[in-house]
PDB file of C-alpha atoms in Angstrom:
ATOM      1  CA  MET W   1     -49.778  51.229  57.697  1.00 46.00           C
ATOM      2  CA  PRO W   2     -52.135  53.517  55.793  1.00 51.00           C
ATOM      3  CA  GLU W   3     -55.327  51.858  54.858  1.00 51.00           C
ATOM      4  CA  ILE W   4     -54.821  52.378  51.034  1.00 51.00           C
ATOM      5  CA  PHE W   5     -52.184  49.997  50.927  1.00 52.00           C
ATOM      6  CA  VAL W   6     -54.410  47.045  51.828  1.00 50.00           C
ATOM      7  CA  SER W   7     -55.733  46.027  48.296  1.00 45.00           C
ATOM      8  CA  PRO W   8     -59.755  45.315  48.155  1.00 43.00           C
ATOM      9  CA  ASP W   9     -58.803  42.378  45.871  1.00 45.00           C
ATOM     10  CA  SER W  10     -58.047  39.595  47.953  1.00 39.00           C
ATOM     11  CA  SER W  11     -56.206  37.981  45.061  1.00 41.00           C
ATOM     12  CA  HIS W  12     -53.409  40.785  45.339  1.00 41.00           C
ATOM     13  CA  ALA W  13     -50.921  39.635  47.731  1.00 42.00           C
ATOM     14  CA  PRO W  14     -50.545  42.485  50.465  1.00 42.00           C
ATOM     15  CA  ILE W  15     -47.082  44.482  50.039  1.00 45.00           C
ATOM     16  CA  LYS W  16     -44.513  43.418  52.565  1.00 46.00           C
ATOM     17  CA  THR W  17     -43.028  46.756  53.715  1.00 46.00           C
ATOM     18  CA  GLY W  18     -40.715  44.894  56.184  1.00 46.00           C
ATOM     19  CA  ASN W  19     -37.533  47.437  56.834  1.00 48.00           C
ATOM     20  CA  LEU W  20     -38.584  49.530  53.759  1.00 49.00           C
ATOM     21  CA  ASN W  21     -39.437  52.615  55.708  1.00 61.00           C
ATOM     22  CA  LYS W  22     -35.605  53.124  56.457  1.00 68.00           C
ATOM     23  CA  PRO W  23     -34.068  52.168  53.371  1.00 73.00           C
ATOM     24  CA  HIS W  24     -30.419  52.741  52.090  1.00 83.00           C
ATOM     25  CA  PRO W  25     -29.990  56.439  51.188  1.00 82.00           C
ATOM     26  CA  LEU W  26     -28.766  54.855  47.848  1.00 85.00           C
ATOM     27  CA  SER W  27     -31.634  52.430  47.504  1.00 89.00           C
ATOM     28  CA  ALA W  28     -33.499  52.262  43.831  1.00 91.00           C
ATOM     29  CA  PHE W  29     -36.728  51.454  45.619  1.00 93.00           C
ATOM     30  CA  MET W  30     -38.121  53.223  48.511  1.00 91.00           C
ATOM     31  CA  PHE W  31     -41.507  52.428  49.956  1.00 92.00           C
ATOM     32  CA  MET W  32     -43.076  55.194  52.543  1.00 90.00           C
ATOM     33  CA  PRO W  33     -39.141  56.125  53.214  1.00 89.00           C
ATOM     34  CA  ASP W  34     -38.574  58.453  56.244  1.00 86.00           C
ATOM     35  CA  GLY W  35     -36.488  61.346  56.304  1.00 84.00           C
ATOM     36  CA  ILE W  36     -37.341  62.392  52.869  1.00 87.00           C
ATOM     37  CA  SER W  37     -39.387  65.376  51.647  1.00 88.00           C
ATOM     38  CA  PHE W  38     -39.288  67.325  48.449  1.00 86.00           C
ATOM     39  CA  GLU W  39     -40.011  71.115  47.203  1.00 85.00           C
ATOM     40  CA  ASN W  40     -43.681  72.025  47.438  1.00 83.00           C
ATOM     41  CA  GLN W  41     -44.754  69.050  49.496  1.00 87.00           C
ATOM     42  CA  GLU W  42     -48.024  69.521  50.991  1.00 88.00           C
ATOM     43  CA  PRO W  43     -48.448  69.246  54.809  1.00 87.00           C
ATOM     44  CA  ASP W  44     -50.769  65.797  54.483  1.00 88.00           C
ATOM     45  CA  GLU W  45     -48.784  64.674  51.629  1.00 90.00           C
ATOM     46  CA  THR W  46     -47.066  61.536  51.988  1.00 91.00           C
ATOM     47  CA  ILE W  47     -44.466  59.873  49.848  1.00 93.00           C
ATOM     48  CA  VAL W  48     -45.552  56.394  49.011  1.00 94.00           C
ATOM     49  CA  LEU W  49     -42.498  55.653  46.403  1.00 94.00           C
ATOM     50  CA  LEU W  50     -39.343  57.086  45.804  1.00 94.00           C
ATOM     51  CA  LEU W  51     -37.768  55.175  42.558  1.00 95.00           C
ATOM     52  CA  ARG W  52     -34.433  55.796  40.762  1.00 95.00           C
ATOM     53  CA  LYS W  53     -32.955  53.203  38.287  1.00 95.00           C
ATOM     54  CA  HIS W  54     -31.887  49.801  39.345  1.00 95.00           C
ATOM     55  CA  PHE W  55     -28.177  50.263  40.687  1.00 95.00           C
ATOM     56  CA  ILE W  56     -27.031  47.591  38.203  1.00 95.00           C
ATOM     57  CA  THR W  57     -27.760  50.077  35.280  1.00 95.00           C
ATOM     58  CA  ASN W  58     -24.729  51.856  36.715  1.00 96.00           C
ATOM     59  CA  LEU W  59     -22.549  48.587  35.787  1.00 96.00           C
ATOM     60  CA  SER W  60     -21.231  50.387  32.535  1.00 96.00           C
ATOM     61  CA  TRP W  61     -19.915  53.659  33.719  1.00 97.00           C
ATOM     62  CA  LEU W  62     -18.528  51.752  36.851  1.00 97.00           C
ATOM     63  CA  PHE W  63     -16.529  49.582  34.683  1.00 97.00           C
ATOM     64  CA  ILE W  64     -15.401  52.258  32.341  1.00 97.00           C
ATOM     65  CA  SER W  65     -14.204  54.190  35.750  1.00 97.00           C
ATOM     66  CA  PHE W  66     -12.511  51.055  36.878  1.00 97.00           C
ATOM     67  CA  ILE W  67     -10.408  51.101  33.536  1.00 97.00           C
ATOM     68  CA  LEU W  68      -9.716  54.707  33.856  1.00 97.00           C
ATOM     69  CA  LEU W  69      -8.365  54.480  37.557  1.00 96.00           C
ATOM     70  CA  LEU W  70      -6.197  51.462  36.450  1.00 96.00           C
ATOM     71  CA  ILE W  71      -4.885  53.533  33.578  1.00 94.00           C
ATOM     72  CA  PRO W  72      -1.988  55.587  35.574  1.00 92.00           C
ATOM     73  CA  ILE W  73      -0.878  52.626  37.340  1.00 92.00           C
ATOM     74  CA  THR W  74      -0.586  50.444  34.352  1.00 92.00           C
ATOM     75  CA  PHE W  75      -0.279  52.109  30.935  1.00 89.00           C
ATOM     76  CA  PHE W  76       1.724  55.430  32.219  1.00 87.00           C
ATOM     77  CA  PRO W  77       4.314  53.428  33.504  1.00 86.00           C
ATOM     78  CA  PHE W  78       4.540  51.227  30.533  1.00 88.00           C
ATOM     79  CA  ILE W  79       5.123  54.257  28.247  1.00 86.00           C
ATOM     80  CA  VAL W  80       7.936  55.583  30.382  1.00 84.00           C
ATOM     81  CA  ILE W  81       9.825  52.236  30.771  1.00 85.00           C
ATOM     82  CA  ASN W  82       9.427  51.367  27.115  1.00 85.00           C
ATOM     83  CA  ASN W  83      10.210  55.003  26.277  1.00 81.00           C
ATOM     84  CA  LEU W  84       7.190  55.087  23.736  1.00 82.00           C
ATOM     85  CA  ILE W  85       7.103  58.811  23.693  1.00 79.00           C
ATOM     86  CA  PRO W  86      10.457  60.040  24.080  1.00 77.00           C
ATOM     87  CA  GLN W  87       9.575  63.697  23.537  1.00 71.00           C
ATOM     88  CA  LEU W  88       7.480  63.763  26.634  1.00 72.00           C
ATOM     89  CA  PRO W  89       9.741  64.258  29.625  1.00 74.00           C
ATOM     90  CA  LEU W  90       9.156  62.085  32.970  1.00 77.00           C
ATOM     91  CA  ALA W  91       7.968  65.193  34.622  1.00 77.00           C
ATOM     92  CA  PHE W  92       5.255  65.313  32.112  1.00 77.00           C
ATOM     93  CA  PHE W  93       3.549  61.906  33.484  1.00 80.00           C
ATOM     94  CA  ARG W  94       4.000  63.510  37.273  1.00 83.00           C
ATOM     95  CA  LEU W  95       1.650  66.419  36.021  1.00 86.00           C
ATOM     96  CA  VAL W  96      -0.795  64.077  33.734  1.00 89.00           C
ATOM     97  CA  THR W  97      -1.413  61.638  36.740  1.00 91.00           C
ATOM     98  CA  PRO W  98      -3.219  64.203  39.052  1.00 93.00           C
ATOM     99  CA  VAL W  99      -4.931  65.571  36.355  1.00 93.00           C
ATOM    100  CA  TRP W 100      -5.977  62.406  35.005  1.00 94.00           C
ATOM    101  CA  TYR W 101      -7.437  61.273  38.358  1.00 96.00           C
ATOM    102  CA  LEU W 102      -9.385  64.806  38.719  1.00 96.00           C
ATOM    103  CA  PHE W 103     -11.004  64.001  35.159  1.00 96.00           C
ATOM    104  CA  THR W 104     -11.666  60.480  36.356  1.00 97.00           C
ATOM    105  CA  ALA W 105     -13.200  61.650  39.493  1.00 96.00           C
ATOM    106  CA  SER W 106     -15.215  64.091  37.828  1.00 96.00           C
ATOM    107  CA  TYR W 107     -16.453  61.395  35.307  1.00 96.00           C
ATOM    108  CA  ILE W 108     -17.595  59.246  38.317  1.00 97.00           C
ATOM    109  CA  LEU W 109     -19.136  62.184  40.400  1.00 96.00           C
ATOM    110  CA  VAL W 110     -21.128  63.261  37.482  1.00 94.00           C
ATOM    111  CA  ASN W 111     -22.539  59.678  36.512  1.00 95.00           C
ATOM    112  CA  PHE W 112     -23.497  59.371  40.305  1.00 95.00           C
ATOM    113  CA  LEU W 113     -25.120  62.567  40.467  1.00 93.00           C
ATOM    114  CA  MET W 114     -27.249  61.804  37.150  1.00 92.00           C
ATOM    115  CA  TRP W 115     -28.189  58.605  38.676  1.00 94.00           C
ATOM    116  CA  TYR W 116     -28.846  59.932  42.169  1.00 93.00           C
ATOM    117  CA  PHE W 117     -30.988  62.968  41.441  1.00 91.00           C
ATOM    118  CA  THR W 118     -33.046  61.254  38.303  1.00 92.00           C
ATOM    119  CA  ILE W 119     -35.836  60.231  40.595  1.00 92.00           C
ATOM    120  CA  SER W 120     -39.643  59.496  40.507  1.00 94.00           C
ATOM    121  CA  ILE W 121     -41.646  60.367  43.447  1.00 94.00           C
ATOM    122  CA  VAL W 122     -45.176  58.711  43.827  1.00 94.00           C
ATOM    123  CA  THR W 123     -47.199  60.434  46.718  1.00 93.00           C
ATOM    124  CA  THR W 124     -50.648  60.282  48.203  1.00 92.00           C
ATOM    125  CA  GLU W 125     -51.670  63.123  45.922  1.00 91.00           C
ATOM    126  CA  ARG W 126     -49.217  63.143  42.799  1.00 91.00           C
ATOM    127  CA  ILE W 127     -46.504  61.786  40.509  1.00 93.00           C
ATOM    128  CA  LEU W 128     -43.378  63.678  40.164  1.00 92.00           C
ATOM    129  CA  ASP W 129     -40.574  62.876  37.726  1.00 91.00           C
ATOM    130  CA  ILE W 130     -37.312  64.485  37.893  1.00 89.00           C
ATOM    131  CA  ASP W 131     -35.048  63.961  34.992  1.00 87.00           C
ATOM    132  CA  PHE W 132     -31.332  64.788  35.355  1.00 82.00           C
ATOM    133  CA  ILE W 133     -30.755  65.030  31.616  1.00 80.00           C
ATOM    134  CA  ASN W 134     -27.114  66.255  31.979  1.00 79.00           C
ATOM    135  CA  LEU W 135     -25.399  68.682  34.319  1.00 75.00           C
ATOM    136  CA  LEU W 136     -27.183  71.807  32.830  1.00 79.00           C
ATOM    137  CA  ASN W 137     -30.523  70.334  31.964  1.00 83.00           C
ATOM    138  CA  LYS W 138     -33.016  68.863  34.488  1.00 82.00           C
ATOM    139  CA  LYS W 139     -36.526  68.477  33.699  1.00 85.00           C
ATOM    140  CA  VAL W 140     -39.247  68.160  36.704  1.00 86.00           C
ATOM    141  CA  ALA W 141     -42.718  67.053  35.691  1.00 89.00           C
ATOM    142  CA  GLU W 142     -45.575  66.308  38.120  1.00 89.00           C
ATOM    143  CA  THR W 143     -49.289  65.183  37.773  1.00 90.00           C
ATOM    144  CA  ARG W 144     -52.108  64.934  40.169  1.00 91.00           C
ATOM    145  CA  LEU W 145     -53.175  61.295  40.622  1.00 91.00           C
ATOM    146  CA  THR W 146     -56.775  62.102  39.491  1.00 89.00           C
ATOM    147  CA  LYS W 147     -55.094  62.974  36.037  1.00 90.00           C
ATOM    148  CA  VAL W 148     -53.546  59.527  35.521  1.00 91.00           C
ATOM    149  CA  GLU W 149     -55.325  57.140  33.046  1.00 90.00           C
ATOM    150  CA  ASP W 150     -53.298  54.193  32.785  1.00 91.00           C
ATOM    151  CA  VAL W 151     -50.061  52.526  34.112  1.00 93.00           C
ATOM    152  CA  THR W 152     -48.316  49.989  32.215  1.00 93.00           C
ATOM    153  CA  GLN W 153     -45.187  48.343  32.932  1.00 92.00           C
ATOM    154  CA  ARG W 154     -42.610  47.193  30.292  1.00 91.00           C
ATOM    155  CA  THR W 155     -39.604  44.775  30.876  1.00 88.00           C
ATOM    156  CA  GLY W 156     -37.664  42.914  28.336  1.00 86.00           C
ATOM    157  CA  GLY W 157     -34.167  41.072  28.154  1.00 88.00           C
ATOM    158  CA  PHE W 158     -32.038  39.122  30.427  1.00 91.00           C
ATOM    159  CA  MET W 159     -30.655  41.690  32.529  1.00 91.00           C
ATOM    160  CA  GLU W 160     -34.260  43.072  33.571  1.00 92.00           C
ATOM    161  CA  ALA W 161     -35.828  39.701  34.098  1.00 92.00           C
ATOM    162  CA  PHE W 162     -32.473  38.448  36.185  1.00 93.00           C
ATOM    163  CA  PHE W 163     -32.378  41.788  38.541  1.00 94.00           C
ATOM    164  CA  ASP W 164     -36.194  42.444  38.283  1.00 94.00           C
ATOM    165  CA  TYR W 165     -36.479  45.783  37.038  1.00 95.00           C
ATOM    166  CA  GLY W 166     -37.930  47.711  33.933  1.00 95.00           C
ATOM    167  CA  ASN W 167     -39.910  50.681  32.684  1.00 94.00           C
ATOM    168  CA  VAL W 168     -43.405  51.726  34.293  1.00 94.00           C
ATOM    169  CA  ILE W 169     -45.283  53.910  32.148  1.00 94.00           C
ATOM    170  CA  VAL W 170     -47.837  56.104  33.468  1.00 93.00           C
ATOM    171  CA  GLN W 171     -50.374  57.941  30.766  1.00 92.00           C
ATOM    172  CA  THR W 172     -51.947  61.302  31.870  1.00 90.00           C
ATOM    173  CA  ALA W 173     -54.531  63.700  30.875  1.00 87.00           C
ATOM    174  CA  GLY W 174     -52.399  66.345  31.628  1.00 76.00           C
ATOM    175  CA  ALA W 175     -49.704  68.599  30.021  1.00 77.00           C
ATOM    176  CA  GLU W 176     -46.935  65.947  30.208  1.00 75.00           C
ATOM    177  CA  ALA W 177     -48.944  62.961  28.506  1.00 82.00           C
ATOM    178  CA  VAL W 178     -46.520  60.503  29.660  1.00 89.00           C
ATOM    179  CA  PHE W 179     -44.400  59.556  32.714  1.00 90.00           C
ATOM    180  CA  LEU W 180     -41.411  57.145  32.271  1.00 91.00           C
ATOM    181  CA  PHE W 181     -40.110  55.562  35.166  1.00 93.00           C
ATOM    182  CA  HIS W 182     -36.630  54.334  33.478  1.00 92.00           C
ATOM    183  CA  ALA W 183     -35.620  50.868  34.816  1.00 94.00           C
ATOM    184  CA  VAL W 184     -36.796  50.842  38.205  1.00 95.00           C
ATOM    185  CA  PRO W 185     -36.963  47.946  40.471  1.00 95.00           C
ATOM    186  CA  LYS W 186     -39.876  45.822  40.961  1.00 94.00           C
ATOM    187  CA  PRO W 187     -42.034  47.376  38.206  1.00 94.00           C
ATOM    188  CA  GLN W 188     -44.862  45.211  39.015  1.00 94.00           C
ATOM    189  CA  GLN W 189     -45.132  46.301  42.565  1.00 94.00           C
ATOM    190  CA  VAL W 190     -44.862  49.847  41.487  1.00 94.00           C
ATOM    191  CA  VAL W 191     -47.665  49.410  39.124  1.00 95.00           C
ATOM    192  CA  ARG W 192     -49.668  47.351  41.715  1.00 95.00           C
ATOM    193  CA  ILE W 193     -49.159  50.390  44.244  1.00 94.00           C
ATOM    194  CA  ILE W 194     -50.069  53.507  41.757  1.00 94.00           C
ATOM    195  CA  ASN W 195     -53.338  51.431  41.008  1.00 93.00           C
ATOM    196  CA  GLN W 196     -53.946  50.947  44.812  1.00 93.00           C
ATOM    197  CA  LEU W 197     -53.618  54.796  44.977  1.00 92.00           C
ATOM    198  CA  LEU W 198     -55.874  55.509  42.018  1.00 92.00           C
ATOM    199  CA  GLU W 199     -58.417  52.884  43.265  1.00 91.00           C
ATOM    200  CA  ARG W 200     -58.087  55.255  46.544  1.00 88.00           C
ATOM    201  CA  GLU W 201     -58.618  58.570  44.550  1.00 83.00           C
ATOM    202  CA  GLU W 202     -61.644  57.163  42.737  1.00 83.00           C
ATOM    203  CA  GLU W 203     -63.265  56.109  45.851  1.00 84.00           C
ATOM    204  CA  GLN W 204     -62.743  59.603  47.558  1.00 77.00           C
TER     205      GLN W 204
ATOM    206  CA  MET U   1      21.768  85.798  13.751  1.00 56.00           C
ATOM    207  CA  PRO U   2      20.551  86.609  17.129  1.00 64.00           C
ATOM    208  CA  THR U   3      17.017  86.898  15.761  1.00 75.00           C
ATOM    209  CA  ASP U   4      17.138  83.530  13.778  1.00 81.00           C
ATOM    210  CA  GLU U   5      18.263  81.986  17.193  1.00 82.00           C
ATOM    211  CA  PHE U   6      15.257  83.401  18.997  1.00 81.00           C
ATOM    212  CA  ILE U   7      13.004  81.867  16.298  1.00 83.00           C
ATOM    213  CA  LEU U   8      14.386  78.545  16.331  1.00 82.00           C
ATOM    214  CA  ASP U   9      14.546  78.592  20.003  1.00 79.00           C
ATOM    215  CA  LEU U  10      10.715  79.587  20.065  1.00 77.00           C
ATOM    216  CA  ILE U  11       9.897  77.023  17.574  1.00 81.00           C
ATOM    217  CA  SER U  12      11.490  74.352  19.516  1.00 78.00           C
ATOM    218  CA  LYS U  13       9.825  75.232  22.780  1.00 78.00           C
ATOM    219  CA  LEU U  14       6.347  76.153  21.076  1.00 84.00           C
ATOM    220  CA  PRO U  15       4.759  72.711  21.600  1.00 80.00           C
ATOM    221  CA  PHE U  16       5.677  72.897  25.042  1.00 78.00           C
ATOM    222  CA  ILE U  17       4.487  76.191  25.542  1.00 84.00           C
ATOM    223  CA  LEU U  18       0.997  75.329  24.036  1.00 87.00           C
ATOM    224  CA  ILE U  19       0.854  72.148  26.041  1.00 83.00           C
ATOM    225  CA  ARG U  20       1.152  74.343  29.053  1.00 84.00           C
ATOM    226  CA  ILE U  21      -1.426  76.863  27.862  1.00 90.00           C
ATOM    227  CA  PHE U  22      -3.770  74.482  26.715  1.00 91.00           C
ATOM    228  CA  THR U  23      -3.332  72.246  30.209  1.00 89.00           C
ATOM    229  CA  VAL U  24      -4.070  75.460  32.335  1.00 93.00           C
ATOM    230  CA  ILE U  25      -7.094  76.510  30.157  1.00 95.00           C
ATOM    231  CA  LEU U  26      -8.655  72.842  30.339  1.00 94.00           C
ATOM    232  CA  LEU U  27      -8.106  73.176  34.099  1.00 96.00           C
ATOM    233  CA  LEU U  28      -9.819  76.273  34.322  1.00 97.00           C
ATOM    234  CA  MET U  29     -12.843  75.133  32.214  1.00 96.00           C
ATOM    235  CA  HIS U  30     -12.653  72.184  34.621  1.00 96.00           C
ATOM    236  CA  LEU U  31     -12.826  74.545  37.653  1.00 97.00           C
ATOM    237  CA  LEU U  32     -15.772  76.257  36.205  1.00 96.00           C
ATOM    238  CA  PHE U  33     -17.412  72.730  35.682  1.00 95.00           C
ATOM    239  CA  SER U  34     -16.904  71.827  39.347  1.00 96.00           C
ATOM    240  CA  VAL U  35     -18.747  74.956  40.439  1.00 96.00           C
ATOM    241  CA  VAL U  36     -21.750  74.213  38.170  1.00 94.00           C
ATOM    242  CA  ILE U  37     -21.727  70.781  39.769  1.00 94.00           C
ATOM    243  CA  VAL U  38     -21.770  72.291  43.158  1.00 96.00           C
ATOM    244  CA  ARG U  39     -24.630  74.698  42.269  1.00 93.00           C
ATOM    245  CA  GLN U  40     -26.542  72.042  40.669  1.00 91.00           C
ATOM    246  CA  THR U  41     -26.163  69.550  43.547  1.00 92.00           C
ATOM    247  CA  ARG U  42     -27.269  72.380  45.909  1.00 92.00           C
ATOM    248  CA  ILE U  43     -30.704  73.302  43.794  1.00 89.00           C
ATOM    249  CA  LEU U  44     -31.142  69.352  43.502  1.00 88.00           C
ATOM    250  CA  SER U  45     -30.800  68.817  47.083  1.00 90.00           C
ATOM    251  CA  LYS U  46     -33.368  71.430  47.952  1.00 88.00           C
ATOM    252  CA  ILE U  47     -35.852  69.963  45.266  1.00 86.00           C
ATOM    253  CA  VAL U  48     -35.347  66.524  47.210  1.00 87.00           C
ATOM    254  CA  GLU U  49     -34.156  66.866  50.892  1.00 86.00           C
ATOM    255  CA  ALA U  50     -32.919  63.434  52.254  1.00 87.00           C
ATOM    256  CA  LYS U  51     -30.509  62.774  55.263  1.00 86.00           C
ATOM    257  CA  PHE U  52     -27.848  61.696  52.418  1.00 88.00           C
ATOM    258  CA  SER U  53     -28.009  65.170  50.736  1.00 89.00           C
ATOM    259  CA  PRO U  54     -25.306  66.907  53.069  1.00 92.00           C
ATOM    260  CA  THR U  55     -22.995  64.244  52.362  1.00 94.00           C
ATOM    261  CA  ILE U  56     -23.579  64.671  48.559  1.00 94.00           C
ATOM    262  CA  GLN U  57     -22.902  68.341  48.793  1.00 95.00           C
ATOM    263  CA  LEU U  58     -19.898  67.812  50.727  1.00 96.00           C
ATOM    264  CA  ILE U  59     -18.392  65.372  47.846  1.00 96.00           C
ATOM    265  CA  SER U  60     -19.310  68.187  45.247  1.00 96.00           C
ATOM    266  CA  VAL U  61     -17.292  70.928  47.489  1.00 97.00           C
ATOM    267  CA  LEU U  62     -14.856  68.362  47.945  1.00 97.00           C
ATOM    268  CA  HIS U  63     -14.533  67.933  43.907  1.00 97.00           C
ATOM    269  CA  LEU U  64     -14.478  71.628  43.733  1.00 97.00           C
ATOM    270  CA  MET U  65     -11.486  72.123  45.968  1.00 97.00           C
ATOM    271  CA  ALA U  66      -9.701  68.977  44.277  1.00 97.00           C
ATOM    272  CA  SER U  67     -10.223  70.754  40.788  1.00 97.00           C
ATOM    273  CA  LEU U  68      -8.883  74.153  42.274  1.00 97.00           C
ATOM    274  CA  GLY U  69      -5.826  72.362  44.028  1.00 96.00           C
ATOM    275  CA  VAL U  70      -5.043  70.418  40.751  1.00 96.00           C
ATOM    276  CA  LEU U  71      -5.041  73.594  38.992  1.00 95.00           C
ATOM    277  CA  LEU U  72      -2.628  75.517  41.535  1.00 95.00           C
ATOM    278  CA  PHE U  73      -0.304  72.622  41.333  1.00 93.00           C
ATOM    279  CA  THR U  74      -0.269  72.500  37.477  1.00 92.00           C
ATOM    280  CA  ILE U  75       0.470  76.274  37.388  1.00 92.00           C
ATOM    281  CA  ILE U  76       3.314  75.686  39.976  1.00 91.00           C
ATOM    282  CA  TYR U  77       4.724  72.841  38.192  1.00 87.00           C
ATOM    283  CA  LEU U  78       4.528  74.265  34.764  1.00 84.00           C
ATOM    284  CA  PHE U  79       5.481  77.767  35.116  1.00 81.00           C
ATOM    285  CA  PHE U  80       7.647  78.236  38.305  1.00 80.00           C
ATOM    286  CA  LEU U  81       9.317  75.171  38.264  1.00 75.00           C
ATOM    287  CA  ASN U  82      10.472  75.804  34.991  1.00 60.00           C
ATOM    288  CA  LEU U  83      10.208  72.172  33.727  1.00 56.00           C
TER     289      LEU U  83
END
């Protein structure tokens, strides 16, 4: 374990790493993850945190996807059996079903990719924020730890409290004034780790 | 008159002709969209490299193939089976 993660303040509990080095590939909170690197990573630079939105934030689109998947096996037969649209031949529904499933698959894939690739990375040297705004627009921002001025966390609401996730706001003196880690798991732990990294930077 | 019959026949078939054309255009746009997904997935996998990245790329390629498959199926179904 690198020395930087031992807090000089004894009131802070040590960070439990456990099996966090080999997290699930779809984990939203990765501490010192193995087998992950990023573009322009320096040789002596280590990824300390890799964060995504908490998986529970995917619940809304997962629910919609479930409904969309059910429609061809419930609603389409209902239309055909009751002859609700007599103008449409039965052959039309045979065509619509694969098209429907294709568009549903696209909906699922795009939402998954947007969740998977919207990540925040904290390294021993800097902070990176990759926002996959939509399919065609992405934003990659980074700042050195030396430019970080303040780190705060903001949680609120039943879901955030129950599943322990929230926003972490990193204010910097750089061009990108604010880095927002949106709905990340364990925000208190994230703030503590970043603060420990900042203390180390100051000592150096 | 034969011309009137032709026009009436065309008017009766016009909604289905439009549906066929619209469906194919929609699926062509979807194919383009699938290509963009594959491209973006490759770019983003290079920005952050993980062991899971090849799987994500494979999924996006399978999605592209599915899009192409459904487009071909639709063209055959609508224009060659004469439904």
